[in-house]
Amino acid sequence: MTAQTAYPSLPAFAVFAAMLSAAGLPLYMHAPKFFVDEYGVSLAALGGVLFVLRLLDVVQDPLLGQVSARLRARRGGTVFVAGALMALGIFGLFGMAPLFAPLWWFAVMLTLVFTSFSYLTICFYAQGVSGAATLGEGGHIRLARWRETGALIGICAAAVAPVLFGSYAVFALSFGVLAIIALLGMRTQWRGAPDLSDDVKSELRIVVQDPVARRLLFVALANSAPVAVSSTLFLFFVADRLKLPGWEGAFLLLFFVSAACAAPIWGRLAENFDARRVLLSGMVLSIAAFGYAIMLGPGDALAFGIICVASGIALGADMTLLPALFATRLGQVAPGAAVGFSLWSFVSKMSLAFAAVALLPLLEFAGYTPGQQNSDRALFSLALLYGAVPCFLKFVAIMLLAGLPASTIAPLSPSIRKGA
């Protein structure tokens, strides 16, 4: 048995979540475009590397879950090492010239970042389940509200930092500072890490065989894919479809600030109403926003700004409520199962990988070249991929979640339980 789980410091959880999110989604925004612009690497080659690295997670993430379980007594130390390696990988990507062929350098540095990211995510979310249990009823939503708001702020900062700083190297250095603050802030939170099973196969079987947990994983895959698509294509869409180069930072800030402001509101709504229905309403809003984006053309700054606000508000629901639903269910069927969060991490990252491997080569095949004079066909292909594909994927996620009876999802607060 481990020591009693530490009462969670919610601000520390928020800052740590900010660090993780800053190293996740923004990489898919910045890294491909950075390596295309700086080193002339093709979009198709970068998409292929991203996909292969995600395939590595099929083997890697369950093993990292096992490592997390066996090293739980030293979790604070291992988390610090992983955080340092992740910061080093990001500096290698953006803060220095490649020491060998840019495509291979891109692959090696991303491997370092992704492996560290996976391990940190597994430990962080497993600790969150134990910490939320000490907060009483509604603890998962309360912790999720802090954690996912911090995550959104981290994404927001990382998304706009290279534009605001005018330098990717400064962005890499500032991430290192954030990593130090986050690691120091969480240093006391790993005491009493959950007593996890070393039997990874048994834990996997429990999670995968539970119909609710399995359905929520499929929902997460379909629901995170639209964000993966829009994030991968965002900078290209603004610069070449809207013909608004230099506006990328303002739009990104608008999008993520809207998400960060909306996240606690979605959390409050979920504490007072059916969390599943609240999440579904956010998904419908997202479809409306992405569908409108298809019709935009050069100079539509105001219309796209409205889309950024609407889709950002919808993202706040996705990032706050879906992880809380999964964490609550996992706390029921497999308390403290680190491998459950390795599956969650894997599902989230696979959506980004599929977006990269499918969309970047398709754009290249359609004749699109970033920053150049493109044909109407190429630009329409860019708009269609940016808007229509997320709508379809979000619709799939809605169908999966709507097909899950409300009674099978544990209530996230006393008020939800009364209405179940």
XYZ file of N, CA, C and O in Angstrom, residues 38-145:
432
model
N 11.413 26.590 -43.142
C 12.831 26.752 -42.819
C 13.740 25.795 -43.577
O 14.848 26.156 -43.971
N 13.269 24.558 -43.797
C 14.159 23.533 -44.344
C 13.643 22.885 -45.619
O 14.295 21.996 -46.161
N 12.473 23.311 -46.105
C 11.967 22.810 -47.377
C 11.526 21.365 -47.359
O 11.465 20.724 -48.417
N 11.197 20.822 -46.200
C 10.716 19.439 -46.116
C 9.297 19.384 -46.665
O 8.501 20.298 -46.444
N 8.945 18.327 -47.391
C 7.628 18.244 -48.019
C 6.542 17.926 -46.994
O 6.789 17.269 -45.978
N 5.325 18.379 -47.290
C 4.191 18.111 -46.412
C 3.930 16.610 -46.291
O 3.627 16.107 -45.213
N 4.022 15.893 -47.409
C 3.750 14.454 -47.380
C 4.751 13.723 -46.494
O 4.384 12.815 -45.737
N 6.036 14.111 -46.563
C 7.061 13.454 -45.746
C 6.826 13.716 -44.267
O 6.933 12.809 -43.429
N 6.477 14.954 -43.929
C 6.207 15.276 -42.525
C 4.983 14.524 -42.018
O 4.974 14.007 -40.890
N 3.932 14.447 -42.840
C 2.751 13.695 -42.450
C 3.066 12.226 -42.229
O 2.560 11.614 -41.276
N 3.921 11.656 -43.071
C 4.305 10.259 -42.897
C 5.068 10.016 -41.608
O 4.833 9.027 -40.900
N 5.975 10.921 -41.272
C 6.737 10.786 -40.025
C 5.813 10.872 -38.820
O 5.914 10.068 -37.874
N 4.893 11.829 -38.833
C 3.955 11.976 -37.717
C 3.117 10.717 -37.529
O 2.866 10.274 -36.406
N 2.704 10.115 -38.630
C 1.883 8.905 -38.528
C 2.686 7.723 -37.993
O 2.225 6.980 -37.127
N 3.900 7.547 -38.481
C 4.745 6.437 -38.014
C 5.034 6.578 -36.522
O 5.006 5.592 -35.765
N 5.308 7.785 -36.077
C 5.574 7.999 -34.656
C 4.352 7.679 -33.809
O 4.475 7.189 -32.681
N 3.158 7.938 -34.331
C 1.948 7.587 -33.589
C 1.748 6.078 -33.547
O 1.224 5.547 -32.567
N 2.146 5.372 -34.598
C 2.074 3.912 -34.569
C 2.968 3.347 -33.471
O 2.665 2.312 -32.874
N 4.082 4.020 -33.211
C 4.967 3.610 -32.128
C 4.231 3.591 -30.792
O 4.517 2.761 -29.916
N 3.251 4.460 -30.647
C 2.499 4.533 -29.390
C 1.650 3.292 -29.134
O 1.270 3.029 -27.992
N 1.330 2.546 -30.205
C 0.567 1.307 -30.013
C 1.304 0.386 -29.050
O 0.710 -0.261 -28.193
N 2.620 0.326 -29.198
C 3.444 -0.490 -28.314
C 3.898 0.299 -27.099
O 3.886 -0.184 -25.964
N 4.237 1.559 -27.323
C 4.894 2.343 -26.288
C 3.987 2.719 -25.130
O 4.374 2.598 -23.954
N 2.767 3.173 -25.405
C 1.925 3.709 -24.337
C 1.558 2.671 -23.278
O 1.637 2.961 -22.083
N 1.141 1.436 -23.660
C 0.895 0.436 -22.606
C 2.143 0.120 -21.790
O 2.066 -0.100 -20.578
N 3.317 0.105 -22.436
C 4.554 -0.145 -21.702
C 4.851 0.991 -20.733
O 5.314 0.756 -19.606
N 4.578 2.212 -21.155
C 4.789 3.342 -20.263
C 3.824 3.290 -19.085
O 4.168 3.702 -17.975
N 2.610 2.776 -19.321
C 1.689 2.573 -18.215
C 2.243 1.592 -17.203
O 2.115 1.768 -15.990
N 2.902 0.539 -17.699
C 3.515 -0.448 -16.809
C 4.688 0.163 -16.056
O 4.867 -0.077 -14.851
N 5.492 0.947 -16.755
C 6.619 1.622 -16.098
C 6.112 2.558 -15.001
O 6.658 2.595 -13.887
N 5.047 3.285 -15.300
C 4.468 4.180 -14.307
C 4.017 3.422 -13.066
O 4.199 3.890 -11.940
N 3.433 2.234 -13.278
C 2.962 1.438 -12.142
C 4.133 0.943 -11.294
O 4.100 1.011 -10.065
N 5.160 0.447 -11.945
C 6.277 -0.152 -11.205
C 7.164 0.886 -10.527
O 7.848 0.573 -9.540
N 7.167 2.097 -11.051
C 8.019 3.141 -10.463
C 7.206 4.152 -9.659
O 7.654 5.275 -9.441
N 6.019 3.735 -9.199
C 5.168 4.693 -8.501
C 5.831 5.265 -7.248
O 5.582 6.406 -6.878
N 6.701 4.476 -6.604
C 7.371 4.961 -5.396
C 8.363 6.083 -5.728
O 8.724 6.873 -4.864
N 8.804 6.129 -6.977
C 9.761 7.171 -7.416
C 9.122 8.096 -8.454
O 9.823 8.671 -9.286
N 7.818 8.214 -8.403
C 7.122 8.941 -9.465
C 7.568 10.388 -9.574
O 7.719 10.910 -10.690
N 7.817 11.057 -8.474
C 8.255 12.441 -8.544
C 9.537 12.598 -9.340
O 9.656 13.499 -10.177
N 10.498 11.695 -9.119
C 11.765 11.757 -9.840
C 11.614 11.449 -11.314
O 12.194 12.124 -12.172
N 10.832 10.414 -11.630
C 10.666 10.049 -13.040
C 9.901 11.120 -13.814
O 10.192 11.374 -14.984
N 8.949 11.759 -13.153
C 8.213 12.845 -13.803
C 9.145 14.010 -14.104
O 9.070 14.618 -15.183
N 10.039 14.323 -13.175
C 10.982 15.421 -13.407
C 11.886 15.123 -14.606
O 12.123 15.988 -15.450
N 12.388 13.889 -14.695
C 13.253 13.509 -15.824
C 12.482 13.612 -17.137
O 12.979 14.156 -18.138
N 11.248 13.084 -17.159
C 10.450 13.127 -18.382
C 10.147 14.562 -18.799
O 10.194 14.903 -19.995
N 9.852 15.424 -17.825
C 9.587 16.825 -18.139
C 10.810 17.522 -18.727
O 10.693 18.315 -19.673
N 11.970 17.216 -18.180
C 13.202 17.810 -18.700
C 13.487 17.345 -20.125
O 13.900 18.136 -20.986
N 13.249 16.061 -20.398
C 13.477 15.530 -21.744
C 12.509 16.139 -22.751
O 12.876 16.404 -23.901
N 11.278 16.360 -22.325
C 10.298 16.972 -23.229
C 10.720 18.397 -23.589
O 10.651 18.808 -24.756
N 11.170 19.157 -22.597
C 11.637 20.522 -22.861
C 12.851 20.515 -23.789
O 12.974 21.364 -24.683
N 13.732 19.534 -23.604
C 14.912 19.417 -24.464
C 14.496 19.116 -25.899
O 15.060 19.673 -26.857
N 13.501 18.237 -26.073
C 13.037 17.906 -27.414
C 12.431 19.104 -28.128
O 12.657 19.310 -29.334
N 11.676 19.917 -27.411
C 11.072 21.096 -28.026
C 12.133 22.132 -28.395
O 12.065 22.767 -29.451
N 13.144 22.250 -27.548
C 14.250 23.150 -27.905
C 14.974 22.638 -29.146
O 15.359 23.422 -30.023
N 15.128 21.320 -29.240
C 15.768 20.746 -30.424
C 14.980 21.009 -31.698
O 15.560 21.213 -32.772
N 13.669 21.015 -31.601
C 12.834 21.274 -32.777
C 12.903 22.722 -33.225
O 13.057 23.005 -34.423
N 12.782 23.642 -32.281
C 12.582 25.045 -32.637
C 13.729 25.979 -32.263
O 13.787 27.103 -32.761
N 14.612 25.524 -31.371
C 15.608 26.433 -30.831
C 17.002 26.285 -31.392
O 17.894 27.052 -31.034
N 17.224 25.316 -32.268
C 18.561 25.100 -32.819
C 18.454 24.484 -34.207
O 17.428 23.906 -34.565
N 19.517 24.640 -34.964
C 19.546 24.050 -36.303
C 19.731 22.537 -36.193
O 20.417 22.054 -35.282
N 19.117 21.761 -37.076
C 19.286 20.304 -37.041
C 20.757 19.896 -37.154
O 21.521 20.498 -37.914
N 21.135 18.886 -36.393
C 22.506 18.386 -36.430
C 22.719 17.379 -37.538
O 23.849 16.998 -37.825
N 21.623 16.913 -38.160
C 21.700 16.041 -39.337
C 20.476 16.311 -40.196
O 19.834 17.356 -40.010
N 20.154 15.455 -41.145
C 19.075 15.699 -42.110
C 17.807 16.178 -41.403
O 17.353 15.545 -40.439
N 17.227 17.307 -41.842
C 16.084 17.894 -41.126
C 14.926 16.924 -40.883
O 14.318 16.962 -39.805
N 14.591 16.079 -41.850
C 13.467 15.161 -41.659
C 13.760 14.173 -40.537
O 12.893 13.886 -39.698
N 14.985 13.638 -40.487
C 15.360 12.699 -39.429
C 15.457 13.404 -38.080
O 15.100 12.844 -37.039
N 15.954 14.628 -38.100
C 16.009 15.415 -36.861
C 14.603 15.659 -36.321
O 14.346 15.549 -35.121
N 13.693 15.989 -37.226
C 12.283 16.174 -36.878
C 11.738 14.907 -36.206
O 11.072 14.975 -35.165
N 12.062 13.749 -36.758
C 11.569 12.476 -36.220
C 12.148 12.187 -34.837
O 11.429 11.779 -33.914
N 13.445 12.405 -34.667
C 14.103 12.094 -33.388
C 13.604 13.021 -32.280
O 13.285 12.580 -31.163
N 13.536 14.310 -32.569
C 13.090 15.257 -31.534
C 11.628 15.026 -31.156
O 11.251 15.099 -29.987
N 10.785 14.720 -32.152
C 9.386 14.445 -31.843
C 9.228 13.153 -31.045
O 8.348 13.045 -30.189
N 10.068 12.170 -31.322
C 10.033 10.938 -30.531
C 10.325 11.249 -29.067
O 9.654 10.727 -28.159
N 11.324 12.092 -28.840
C 11.661 12.492 -27.471
C 10.488 13.218 -26.812
O 10.131 12.926 -25.661
N 9.870 14.136 -27.536
C 8.743 14.891 -26.985
C 7.547 13.984 -26.732
O 6.939 14.009 -25.648
N 7.197 13.155 -27.718
C 5.992 12.338 -27.603
C 6.113 11.271 -26.516
O 5.150 10.981 -25.812
N 7.290 10.673 -26.384
C 7.473 9.653 -25.351
C 7.346 10.273 -23.961
O 6.659 9.734 -23.081
N 7.990 11.407 -23.775
C 7.893 12.101 -22.485
C 6.461 12.544 -22.218
O 5.944 12.412 -21.106
N 5.818 13.062 -23.252
C 4.445 13.524 -23.124
C 3.519 12.377 -22.693
O 2.664 12.545 -21.818
N 3.699 11.219 -23.295
C 2.853 10.069 -22.956
C 3.034 9.674 -21.497
O 2.049 9.450 -20.779
N 4.269 9.569 -21.057
C 4.528 9.158 -19.674
C 3.954 10.175 -18.685
O 3.316 9.812 -17.695
N 4.164 11.447 -18.961
C 3.654 12.487 -18.065
C 2.127 12.498 -18.023
O 1.524 12.680 -16.971
N 1.500 12.284 -19.170
C 0.037 12.271 -19.227
C -0.537 11.118 -18.420
O -1.509 11.284 -17.676
N 0.069 9.941 -18.554
C -0.395 8.765 -17.808
C -0.308 9.014 -16.307
O -1.263 8.789 -15.558
N 0.836 9.488 -15.854
C 1.019 9.753 -14.424
C 0.065 10.840 -13.936
O -0.535 10.726 -12.857
N -0.068 11.881 -14.718
C -0.855 13.046 -14.313
C -2.333 12.703 -14.164
O -2.973 13.040 -13.161
N -2.892 12.004 -15.156
C -4.318 11.693 -15.093
C -4.614 10.615 -14.056
O -5.663 10.647 -13.400
N -3.710 9.650 -13.879
C -3.907 8.644 -12.839
C -3.889 9.302 -11.458
O -4.697 8.981 -10.581
N -2.970 10.250 -11.257
C -2.924 10.978 -9.984
C -4.178 11.804 -9.793
O -4.676 11.971 -8.669
N -4.722 12.322 -10.907
C -5.929 13.115 -10.822
C -7.131 12.336 -10.330
O -7.974 12.873 -9.597
N -7.232 11.061 -10.714
C -8.347 10.230 -10.241
C -8.293 10.088 -8.730
O -9.296 10.244 -8.027
N -7.100 9.798 -8.203
C -6.949 9.661 -6.755
C -7.184 10.985 -6.048
O -7.835 11.042 -5.008
N -6.651 12.061 -6.606
C -6.825 13.362 -5.977
C -8.269 13.806 -5.968
O -8.752 14.371 -4.979
N -8.984 13.547 -7.070
C -10.389 13.950 -7.151
C -11.229 13.241 -6.108
O -12.206 13.802 -5.598
N -10.846 12.013 -5.769
C -11.615 11.248 -4.775
C -11.578 11.922 -3.407
O -12.499 11.755 -2.604
N -10.524 12.685 -3.110
C -10.420 13.356 -1.813
C -11.231 14.647 -1.767
O -11.361 15.260 -0.710
N -11.757 15.082 -2.913
C -12.504 16.334 -2.984
C -13.994 16.135 -2.735
O -14.746 17.104 -2.724
N -14.422 14.885 -2.567
C -15.827 14.613 -2.306
C -16.637 14.522 -3.579
O -16.091 14.405 -4.693
N -17.963 14.576 -3.437
C -18.841 14.462 -4.589
C -18.611 15.627 -5.546
O -18.429 16.765 -5.139
N -18.610 15.291 -6.826
C -18.323 16.304 -7.836
C -16.853 16.613 -7.962
O -16.474 17.559 -8.653
N -15.997 15.797 -7.307
C -14.565 16.071 -7.319
C -13.943 15.990 -8.693
O -13.039 16.763 -9.025
N -14.414 15.037 -9.515
C -13.842 14.887 -10.856
C -14.102 16.120 -11.717
O -13.216 16.578 -12.446
N -15.320 16.662 -11.632
C -15.624 17.865 -12.409
C -14.841 19.056 -11.881
O -14.316 19.871 -12.651
N -14.732 19.175 -10.560
C -14.002 20.306 -9.980
C -12.537 20.281 -10.386
O -11.981 21.307 -10.816
N -11.903 19.111 -10.272
C -10.508 19.007 -10.674
C -10.370 19.195 -12.182
O -9.439 19.865 -12.657
N -11.312 18.608 -12.950
C -11.251 18.740 -14.406
C -11.374 20.197 -14.836
O -10.737 20.625 -15.801
N -12.196 20.962 -14.108
C -12.369 22.370 -14.470
C -11.049 23.120 -14.338
O -10.678 23.913 -15.215
